[in-house]
């Protein structure tokens, strides 16, 4: 049987994933010129892209490490392979690779807003960061956490050859949420355990990263507790944290009036209220106060806090929030 149909199907799937993750395909060309700048690069950890054109003393051999998908096979030590039958890569002291960990909140509150909700935005923004990271020959790992359990994960990969794997997982996250949203009623979803603690949710997703690097935390921060504990644990694991706080336009400027029953998307509980202008003003002050609390919490710990209104185009978030704030940089 010919392999051509399988190859064509794989290419078609990849195109569909890119179309879903990057509605503005032109953004890919911009991301090609960017790399992750947050935190310090780890010297001599694993072989990334060759950072220097000279082959003098700066190319001092440091160690071997096992081959991983996406590695440049030109760095494979064929002598070691001939002796052991195992593939090992040579690494040098002037080669620096950044370990990027993407932690995406997929709890129920992230689905607020229907189509193109916070979850979709977080996944697409993570795809942008992943593209910039892998284009720069850095290493990334993905973990989707929420509702007190690990939803999905991707172990560390590196290189542009890994992009189809990353995009497939992220695109499937959006598709899965769309199917669940159309199939489940509020009553059915109420049986799902709520996400009360961020630290518990992250621990359920495998806990803190194993290697020092940069951790991007994409969340709406709607947890009863555990945010400070989660940040402390990530810092203790040697992570430079970028806390990306996402809220939708409807959460920032609610257009509500009259007598309503509001449902807590995490707890599943409801409350009857009479919406008035003073109540809306009080709500807005509470939201602003919570944002200020998170900004201060992060600032006191040397954590980058970025607030993003998901009503803004993704390209603006990349340009104004990630690039201008120094989270991403031009190559």
mmCIF file of C-alpha atoms in Angstrom:
data_model
loop_
_atom_site.group_PDB
_atom_site.id
_atom_site.type_symbol
_atom_site.label_atom_id
_atom_site.label_comp_id
_atom_site.label_asym_id
_atom_site.label_seq_id
_atom_site.Cartn_x
_atom_site.Cartn_y
_atom_site.Cartn_z
ATOM 1 C CA UNK A 1 0.000 0.000 0.000
ATOM 2 C CA UNK A 2 1.360 3.417 -0.949
ATOM 3 C CA UNK A 3 2.399 5.778 1.853
ATOM 4 C CA UNK A 4 1.402 8.822 -0.192
ATOM 5 C CA UNK A 5 -2.207 9.028 1.112
ATOM 6 C CA UNK A 6 -0.896 8.934 4.697
ATOM 7 C CA UNK A 7 1.610 11.685 3.942
ATOM 8 C CA UNK A 8 -1.081 13.814 2.304
ATOM 9 C CA UNK A 9 -3.428 13.274 5.271
ATOM 10 C CA UNK A 10 -0.683 14.284 7.703
ATOM 11 C CA UNK A 11 -0.009 17.441 5.697
ATOM 12 C CA UNK A 12 -3.737 18.223 5.588
ATOM 13 C CA UNK A 13 -4.057 17.764 9.359
ATOM 14 C CA UNK A 14 -1.087 20.060 9.944
ATOM 15 C CA UNK A 15 -2.632 22.762 7.763
ATOM 16 C CA UNK A 16 -5.938 22.492 9.614
ATOM 17 C CA UNK A 17 -4.167 22.770 12.976
ATOM 18 C CA UNK A 18 -2.284 25.879 11.872
ATOM 19 C CA UNK A 19 -5.494 27.436 10.536
ATOM 20 C CA UNK A 20 -7.256 26.792 13.854
ATOM 21 C CA UNK A 21 -4.400 28.079 16.038
ATOM 22 C CA UNK A 22 -3.441 31.059 13.864
ATOM 23 C CA UNK A 23 -6.531 32.724 12.370
ATOM 24 C CA UNK A 24 -4.119 35.442 11.263
ATOM 25 C CA UNK A 25 -1.596 33.286 9.403
ATOM 26 C CA UNK A 26 0.593 36.346 8.785
ATOM 27 C CA UNK A 27 1.486 36.203 12.478
ATOM 28 C CA UNK A 28 3.628 33.119 11.801
ATOM 29 C CA UNK A 29 6.085 35.163 9.739
ATOM 30 C CA UNK A 30 6.500 37.597 12.627
ATOM 31 C CA UNK A 31 6.987 34.815 15.161
ATOM 32 C CA UNK A 32 9.731 33.346 12.978
ATOM 33 C CA UNK A 33 11.831 36.392 13.878
ATOM 34 C CA UNK A 34 11.254 36.131 17.643
ATOM 35 C CA UNK A 35 12.619 34.063 20.490
ATOM 36 C CA UNK A 36 11.892 33.761 24.207
ATOM 37 C CA UNK A 37 13.860 36.332 26.182
ATOM 38 C CA UNK A 38 12.478 35.900 29.701
ATOM 39 C CA UNK A 39 14.933 34.614 32.279
ATOM 40 C CA UNK A 40 18.549 33.573 31.931
ATOM 41 C CA UNK A 41 19.625 30.935 29.496
ATOM 42 C CA UNK A 42 21.101 27.858 31.093
ATOM 43 C CA UNK A 43 24.733 27.363 30.148
ATOM 44 C CA UNK A 44 25.771 23.979 28.856
ATOM 45 C CA UNK A 45 22.560 22.147 29.681
ATOM 46 C CA UNK A 46 21.668 20.706 26.288
ATOM 47 C CA UNK A 47 22.783 21.371 22.760
ATOM 48 C CA UNK A 48 20.623 23.968 21.142
ATOM 49 C CA UNK A 49 21.285 25.879 17.962
ATOM 50 C CA UNK A 50 24.929 26.848 17.422
ATOM 51 C CA UNK A 51 25.120 30.360 18.883
ATOM 52 C CA UNK A 52 28.634 31.227 17.586
ATOM 53 C CA UNK A 53 30.268 30.891 14.187
ATOM 54 C CA UNK A 54 33.749 30.503 15.669
ATOM 55 C CA UNK A 55 35.200 27.107 16.410
ATOM 56 C CA UNK A 56 37.924 28.218 18.800
ATOM 57 C CA UNK A 57 38.197 27.796 22.563
ATOM 58 C CA UNK A 58 34.559 28.817 23.001
ATOM 59 C CA UNK A 59 33.603 25.492 21.393
ATOM 60 C CA UNK A 60 35.024 23.502 24.292
ATOM 61 C CA UNK A 61 33.406 20.081 24.572
ATOM 62 C CA UNK A 62 31.328 19.718 27.747
ATOM 63 C CA UNK A 63 29.396 16.450 27.818
ATOM 64 C CA UNK A 64 27.163 13.968 26.040
ATOM 65 C CA UNK A 65 23.410 13.654 26.242
ATOM 66 C CA UNK A 66 20.914 11.247 24.644
ATOM 67 C CA UNK A 67 19.493 12.127 21.241
ATOM 68 C CA UNK A 68 15.973 13.603 21.304
ATOM 69 C CA UNK A 69 13.505 14.161 18.445
ATOM 70 C CA UNK A 70 14.224 17.439 16.674
ATOM 71 C CA UNK A 71 17.977 17.403 17.336
ATOM 72 C CA UNK A 72 20.396 18.295 14.561
ATOM 73 C CA UNK A 73 21.868 14.905 13.623
ATOM 74 C CA UNK A 74 25.069 16.641 12.542
ATOM 75 C CA UNK A 75 25.848 16.878 16.259
ATOM 76 C CA UNK A 76 25.425 13.136 16.772
ATOM 77 C CA UNK A 77 28.642 11.392 17.843
ATOM 78 C CA UNK A 78 28.905 8.507 15.411
ATOM 79 C CA UNK A 79 31.901 7.002 17.232
ATOM 80 C CA UNK A 80 29.837 6.575 20.383
ATOM 81 C CA UNK A 81 26.973 5.196 18.311
ATOM 82 C CA UNK A 82 29.296 2.664 16.707
ATOM 83 C CA UNK A 83 30.561 1.465 20.088
ATOM 84 C CA UNK A 84 27.293 1.416 22.016
ATOM 85 C CA UNK A 85 24.517 1.314 19.437
ATOM 86 C CA UNK A 86 22.964 4.324 21.167
ATOM 87 C CA UNK A 87 22.592 7.847 19.802
ATOM 88 C CA UNK A 88 24.276 10.597 21.822
ATOM 89 C CA UNK A 89 24.701 14.286 21.058
ATOM 90 C CA UNK A 90 27.815 16.311 21.770
ATOM 91 C CA UNK A 91 27.252 19.529 23.731
ATOM 92 C CA UNK A 92 29.541 22.501 24.219
ATOM 93 C CA UNK A 93 29.910 25.083 26.927
ATOM 94 C CA UNK A 94 28.944 28.036 24.743
ATOM 95 C CA UNK A 95 25.704 26.443 23.621
ATOM 96 C CA UNK A 96 22.744 27.646 25.595
ATOM 97 C CA UNK A 97 19.265 26.211 25.476
ATOM 98 C CA UNK A 98 16.272 27.646 27.250
ATOM 99 C CA UNK A 99 13.868 25.205 28.826
ATOM 100 C CA UNK A 100 10.362 26.613 28.353
ATOM 101 C CA UNK A 101 7.425 25.183 30.293
ATOM 102 C CA UNK A 102 3.922 26.130 29.165
ATOM 103 C CA UNK A 103 1.333 25.610 31.904
ATOM 104 C CA UNK A 104 -2.162 26.199 30.556
ATOM 105 C CA UNK A 105 -5.231 26.472 32.779
ATOM 106 C CA UNK A 106 -8.080 24.492 31.190
ATOM 107 C CA UNK A 107 -10.477 24.633 34.144
ATOM 108 C CA UNK A 108 -14.164 25.353 33.574
ATOM 109 C CA UNK A 109 -13.937 29.094 34.169
ATOM 110 C CA UNK A 110 -11.549 29.367 31.202
ATOM 111 C CA UNK A 111 -14.401 28.359 28.881
ATOM 112 C CA UNK A 112 -16.490 31.401 29.806
ATOM 113 C CA UNK A 113 -17.634 33.389 26.815
ATOM 114 C CA UNK A 114 -18.671 30.693 24.381
ATOM 115 C CA UNK A 115 -16.737 30.612 21.106
ATOM 116 C CA UNK A 116 -13.274 32.182 21.131
ATOM 117 C CA UNK A 117 -13.245 32.077 24.909
ATOM 118 C CA UNK A 118 -10.321 32.453 27.318
ATOM 119 C CA UNK A 119 -9.256 28.850 26.828
ATOM 120 C CA UNK A 120 -9.034 29.264 23.061
ATOM 121 C CA UNK A 121 -7.062 32.470 23.515
ATOM 122 C CA UNK A 122 -4.657 30.883 26.018
ATOM 123 C CA UNK A 123 -4.042 27.915 23.715
ATOM 124 C CA UNK A 124 -3.392 30.161 20.716
ATOM 125 C CA UNK A 125 -1.077 32.388 22.725
ATOM 126 C CA UNK A 126 0.771 29.284 23.927
ATOM 127 C CA UNK A 127 1.118 28.230 20.281
ATOM 128 C CA UNK A 128 2.771 31.581 19.547
ATOM 129 C CA UNK A 129 5.245 31.137 22.407
ATOM 130 C CA UNK A 130 5.929 27.548 21.361
ATOM 131 C CA UNK A 131 6.599 28.616 17.779
ATOM 132 C CA UNK A 132 9.065 31.292 18.866
ATOM 133 C CA UNK A 133 10.767 28.862 21.268
ATOM 134 C CA UNK A 134 11.153 25.972 18.846
ATOM 135 C CA UNK A 135 12.223 28.286 16.020
ATOM 136 C CA UNK A 136 15.047 29.356 18.332
ATOM 137 C CA UNK A 137 16.029 25.703 18.932
ATOM 138 C CA UNK A 138 14.940 25.873 22.568
ATOM 139 C CA UNK A 139 13.103 23.118 24.381
ATOM 140 C CA UNK A 140 9.458 23.251 25.442
ATOM 141 C CA UNK A 141 7.110 21.124 27.514
ATOM 142 C CA UNK A 142 3.327 21.503 27.744
ATOM 143 C CA UNK A 143 1.001 20.769 30.631
ATOM 144 C CA UNK A 144 -2.723 21.383 30.659
ATOM 145 C CA UNK A 145 -4.076 21.519 34.190
ATOM 146 C CA UNK A 146 -7.454 22.122 35.726
ATOM 147 C CA UNK A 147 -10.318 20.622 37.680
ATOM 148 C CA UNK A 148 -7.823 18.984 40.059
ATOM 149 C CA UNK A 149 -6.299 16.694 37.453
ATOM 150 C CA UNK A 150 -3.886 16.512 34.558
ATOM 151 C CA UNK A 151 -5.799 17.027 31.330
ATOM 152 C CA UNK A 152 -2.931 16.461 28.934
ATOM 153 C CA UNK A 153 0.801 16.927 28.632
ATOM 154 C CA UNK A 154 3.658 16.854 26.176
ATOM 155 C CA UNK A 155 7.095 15.870 27.375
ATOM 156 C CA UNK A 156 10.015 18.154 26.389
ATOM 157 C CA UNK A 157 10.688 18.490 22.662
ATOM 158 C CA UNK A 158 12.987 20.770 20.705
ATOM 159 C CA UNK A 159 13.470 22.083 17.204
ATOM 160 C CA UNK A 160 11.059 23.146 14.471
ATOM 161 C CA UNK A 161 10.563 19.499 13.532
ATOM 162 C CA UNK A 162 8.513 19.189 16.738
ATOM 163 C CA UNK A 163 6.031 21.922 15.782
ATOM 164 C CA UNK A 164 3.460 19.545 14.219
ATOM 165 C CA UNK A 165 3.321 17.546 17.464
ATOM 166 C CA UNK A 166 2.862 20.678 19.556
ATOM 167 C CA UNK A 167 0.276 22.199 17.227
ATOM 168 C CA UNK A 168 -1.656 18.930 17.076
ATOM 169 C CA UNK A 169 -1.988 18.774 20.858
ATOM 170 C CA UNK A 170 -2.992 22.420 21.190
ATOM 171 C CA UNK A 171 -5.479 22.307 18.316
ATOM 172 C CA UNK A 172 -7.047 19.166 19.747
ATOM 173 C CA UNK A 173 -7.522 21.000 23.058
ATOM 174 C CA UNK A 174 -9.703 23.585 21.290
ATOM 175 C CA UNK A 175 -11.636 20.937 19.385
ATOM 176 C CA UNK A 176 -12.253 18.918 22.533
ATOM 177 C CA UNK A 177 -13.574 21.964 24.398
ATOM 178 C CA UNK A 178 -15.898 22.817 21.508
ATOM 179 C CA UNK A 179 -17.337 19.297 21.471
ATOM 180 C CA UNK A 180 -17.857 19.250 25.241
ATOM 181 C CA UNK A 181 -19.476 22.681 25.222
ATOM 182 C CA UNK A 182 -21.998 21.597 22.624
ATOM 183 C CA UNK A 183 -22.692 18.223 24.267
ATOM 184 C CA UNK A 184 -22.880 19.015 27.975
ATOM 185 C CA UNK A 185 -25.570 20.916 29.827
ATOM 186 C CA UNK A 186 -24.877 22.966 32.932
ATOM 187 C CA UNK A 187 -26.366 20.181 35.034
ATOM 188 C CA UNK A 188 -24.002 17.620 33.579
ATOM 189 C CA UNK A 189 -20.934 19.796 33.991
ATOM 190 C CA UNK A 190 -21.849 20.458 37.612
ATOM 191 C CA UNK A 191 -20.684 16.930 38.438
ATOM 192 C CA UNK A 192 -17.129 17.794 37.420
ATOM 193 C CA UNK A 193 -14.869 18.457 40.433
ATOM 194 C CA UNK A 194 -14.200 22.191 40.747
ATOM 195 C CA UNK A 195 -10.750 23.763 40.634
ATOM 196 C CA UNK A 196 -10.410 25.302 44.084
ATOM 197 C CA UNK A 197 -6.615 25.432 44.423
ATOM 198 C CA UNK A 198 -4.086 26.365 41.763
ATOM 199 C CA UNK A 199 -1.275 24.594 43.612
ATOM 200 C CA UNK A 200 -3.315 21.389 43.827
ATOM 201 C CA UNK A 201 -4.239 21.620 40.144
ATOM 202 C CA UNK A 202 -0.613 22.092 39.072
ATOM 203 C CA UNK A 203 0.548 19.275 41.335
ATOM 204 C CA UNK A 204 -2.095 17.028 39.790
ATOM 205 C CA UNK A 205 -0.614 17.947 36.422
ATOM 206 C CA UNK A 206 2.736 16.507 37.430
ATOM 207 C CA UNK A 207 3.994 19.145 39.826
ATOM 208 C CA UNK A 208 6.918 21.461 39.229
ATOM 209 C CA UNK A 209 9.277 21.207 36.226
ATOM 210 C CA UNK A 210 12.403 19.104 36.569
ATOM 211 C CA UNK A 211 14.838 21.584 34.988
ATOM 212 C CA UNK A 212 15.490 25.280 35.459
ATOM 213 C CA UNK A 213 14.013 27.525 32.819
ATOM 214 C CA UNK A 214 11.055 29.765 32.086
ATOM 215 C CA UNK A 215 7.498 28.841 33.078
ATOM 216 C CA UNK A 216 4.631 30.571 31.298
ATOM 217 C CA UNK A 217 1.483 30.336 33.410
ATOM 218 C CA UNK A 218 -1.610 31.130 31.325
ATOM 219 C CA UNK A 219 -4.699 31.423 33.526
ATOM 220 C CA UNK A 220 -7.701 33.498 34.532
ATOM 221 C CA UNK A 221 -6.573 32.986 38.157
ATOM 222 C CA UNK A 222 -10.083 32.077 39.318
ATOM 223 C CA UNK A 223 -9.031 29.845 42.172
ATOM 224 C CA UNK A 224 -10.171 29.936 45.763
ATOM 225 C CA UNK A 225 -6.581 29.500 46.974
ATOM 226 C CA UNK A 226 -3.169 28.119 46.146
ATOM 227 C CA UNK A 227 -1.865 30.778 43.744
ATOM 228 C CA UNK A 228 0.903 31.948 46.070
ATOM 229 C CA UNK A 229 1.860 28.348 46.872
ATOM 230 C CA UNK A 230 2.000 27.454 43.176
ATOM 231 C CA UNK A 231 4.261 30.411 42.403
ATOM 232 C CA UNK A 232 6.536 29.589 45.336
ATOM 233 C CA UNK A 233 6.886 25.981 44.172
ATOM 234 C CA UNK A 234 7.736 27.038 40.621
ATOM 235 C CA UNK A 235 10.332 29.526 41.864
ATOM 236 C CA UNK A 236 11.867 26.830 44.053
ATOM 237 C CA UNK A 237 12.151 24.671 40.923
ATOM 238 C CA UNK A 238 14.366 27.306 39.323
ATOM 239 C CA UNK A 239 11.709 28.814 37.086
ATOM 240 C CA UNK A 240 11.615 32.367 35.818
ATOM 241 C CA UNK A 241 7.825 32.820 35.841
ATOM 242 C CA UNK A 242 5.733 34.777 33.383
ATOM 243 C CA UNK A 243 2.217 35.031 34.829
ATOM 244 C CA UNK A 244 -0.232 35.740 31.988
ATOM 245 C CA UNK A 245 -3.586 36.758 33.447
ATOM 246 C CA UNK A 246 -6.462 36.463 30.987
ATOM 247 C CA UNK A 247 -9.958 37.928 31.306
ATOM 248 C CA UNK A 248 -12.663 38.278 28.680
ATOM 249 C CA UNK A 249 -14.381 41.547 27.672
ATOM 250 C CA UNK A 250 -17.622 40.334 29.269
ATOM 251 C CA UNK A 251 -15.803 39.904 32.571
ATOM 252 C CA UNK A 252 -14.226 43.341 32.373
ATOM 253 C CA UNK A 253 -17.300 45.224 31.132
ATOM 254 C CA UNK A 254 -20.366 43.092 31.926
ATOM 255 C CA UNK A 255 -23.505 44.082 30.018
ATOM 256 C CA UNK A 256 -26.084 42.858 32.523
ATOM 257 C CA UNK A 257 -29.270 44.251 33.965
ATOM 258 C CA UNK A 258 -32.384 43.154 35.827
ATOM 259 C CA UNK A 259 -32.894 40.118 38.030
ATOM 260 C CA UNK A 260 -30.576 37.266 37.158
ATOM 261 C CA UNK A 261 -29.190 34.037 38.520
ATOM 262 C CA UNK A 262 -25.416 33.914 38.207
ATOM 263 C CA UNK A 263 -23.713 30.501 38.139
ATOM 264 C CA UNK A 264 -20.191 29.984 39.488
ATOM 265 C CA UNK A 265 -18.509 28.125 36.615
ATOM 266 C CA UNK A 266 -16.035 26.426 38.966
ATOM 267 C CA UNK A 267 -18.277 25.528 41.912
ATOM 268 C CA UNK A 268 -21.504 25.096 39.963
ATOM 269 C CA UNK A 269 -23.426 27.072 42.603
ATOM 270 C CA UNK A 270 -25.828 29.886 41.780
ATOM 271 C CA UNK A 271 -26.977 33.141 43.317
ATOM 272 C CA UNK A 272 -30.009 35.295 42.533
ATOM 273 C CA UNK A 273 -29.138 38.975 42.194
ATOM 274 C CA UNK A 274 -30.706 42.220 41.038
ATOM 275 C CA UNK A 275 -28.171 43.877 38.737
ATOM 276 C CA UNK A 276 -27.892 47.630 39.095
ATOM 277 C CA UNK A 277 -25.379 50.290 38.078
ATOM 278 C CA UNK A 278 -23.920 50.540 41.629
ATOM 279 C CA UNK A 279 -23.516 46.759 41.721
ATOM 280 C CA UNK A 280 -21.679 46.773 38.363
ATOM 281 C CA UNK A 281 -19.375 49.526 39.650
ATOM 282 C CA UNK A 282 -18.669 47.507 42.794
ATOM 283 C CA UNK A 283 -17.892 44.456 40.672
ATOM 284 C CA UNK A 284 -15.469 46.412 38.482
ATOM 285 C CA UNK A 285 -13.648 47.728 41.541
ATOM 286 C CA UNK A 286 -13.331 44.167 42.837
ATOM 287 C CA UNK A 287 -11.863 43.010 39.527
ATOM 288 C CA UNK A 288 -9.394 45.901 39.496
ATOM 289 C CA UNK A 289 -8.472 45.152 43.098
ATOM 290 C CA UNK A 290 -7.820 41.499 42.310
ATOM 291 C CA UNK A 291 -5.633 42.413 39.348
ATOM 292 C CA UNK A 292 -3.664 44.789 41.564
ATOM 293 C CA UNK A 293 -3.276 42.052 44.179
ATOM 294 C CA UNK A 294 -1.887 39.619 41.582
ATOM 295 C CA UNK A 295 0.432 42.279 40.167
ATOM 296 C CA UNK A 296 1.809 43.001 43.621
ATOM 297 C CA UNK A 297 2.065 39.304 44.493
ATOM 298 C CA UNK A 298 4.116 38.703 41.370
ATOM 299 C CA UNK A 299 6.193 41.871 41.691
ATOM 300 C CA UNK A 300 7.297 41.019 45.215
ATOM 301 C CA UNK A 301 8.659 37.698 43.908
ATOM 302 C CA UNK A 302 10.341 38.955 40.762
ATOM 303 C CA UNK A 303 7.641 37.435 38.563
ATOM 304 C CA UNK A 304 6.559 39.061 35.308
ATOM 305 C CA UNK A 305 2.825 39.818 35.467
ATOM 306 C CA UNK A 306 1.042 40.420 32.178
ATOM 307 C CA UNK A 307 -2.666 41.178 31.964
ATOM 308 C CA UNK A 308 -4.360 40.509 28.640
ATOM 309 C CA UNK A 309 -7.922 41.327 27.600
ATOM 310 C CA UNK A 310 -8.899 38.419 25.342
ATOM 311 C CA UNK A 311 -10.971 40.776 23.237
ATOM 312 C CA UNK A 312 -7.744 42.093 21.736
ATOM 313 C CA UNK A 313 -6.353 40.509 18.562
ATOM 314 C CA UNK A 314 -3.711 37.889 19.223
ATOM 315 C CA UNK A 315 -1.166 39.796 17.132
ATOM 316 C CA UNK A 316 -1.528 42.790 19.467
ATOM 317 C CA UNK A 317 -0.927 40.595 22.502
ATOM 318 C CA UNK A 318 2.273 39.280 20.922
ATOM 319 C CA UNK A 319 3.493 42.725 19.879
ATOM 320 C CA UNK A 320 2.448 44.883 22.837
ATOM 321 C CA UNK A 321 2.470 42.457 25.751
ATOM 322 C CA UNK A 322 5.069 39.806 24.949
ATOM 323 C CA UNK A 323 7.493 41.723 22.737
ATOM 324 C CA UNK A 324 7.377 45.246 24.151
ATOM 325 C CA UNK A 325 7.439 43.915 27.720
ATOM 326 C CA UNK A 326 10.583 41.932 26.925
ATOM 327 C CA UNK A 327 9.108 38.449 27.253
ATOM 328 C CA UNK A 328 9.899 37.811 23.593
ATOM 329 C CA UNK A 329 12.720 39.439 21.671
ATOM 330 C CA UNK A 330 13.765 39.877 18.069
ATOM 331 C CA UNK A 331 16.493 37.521 16.928
#
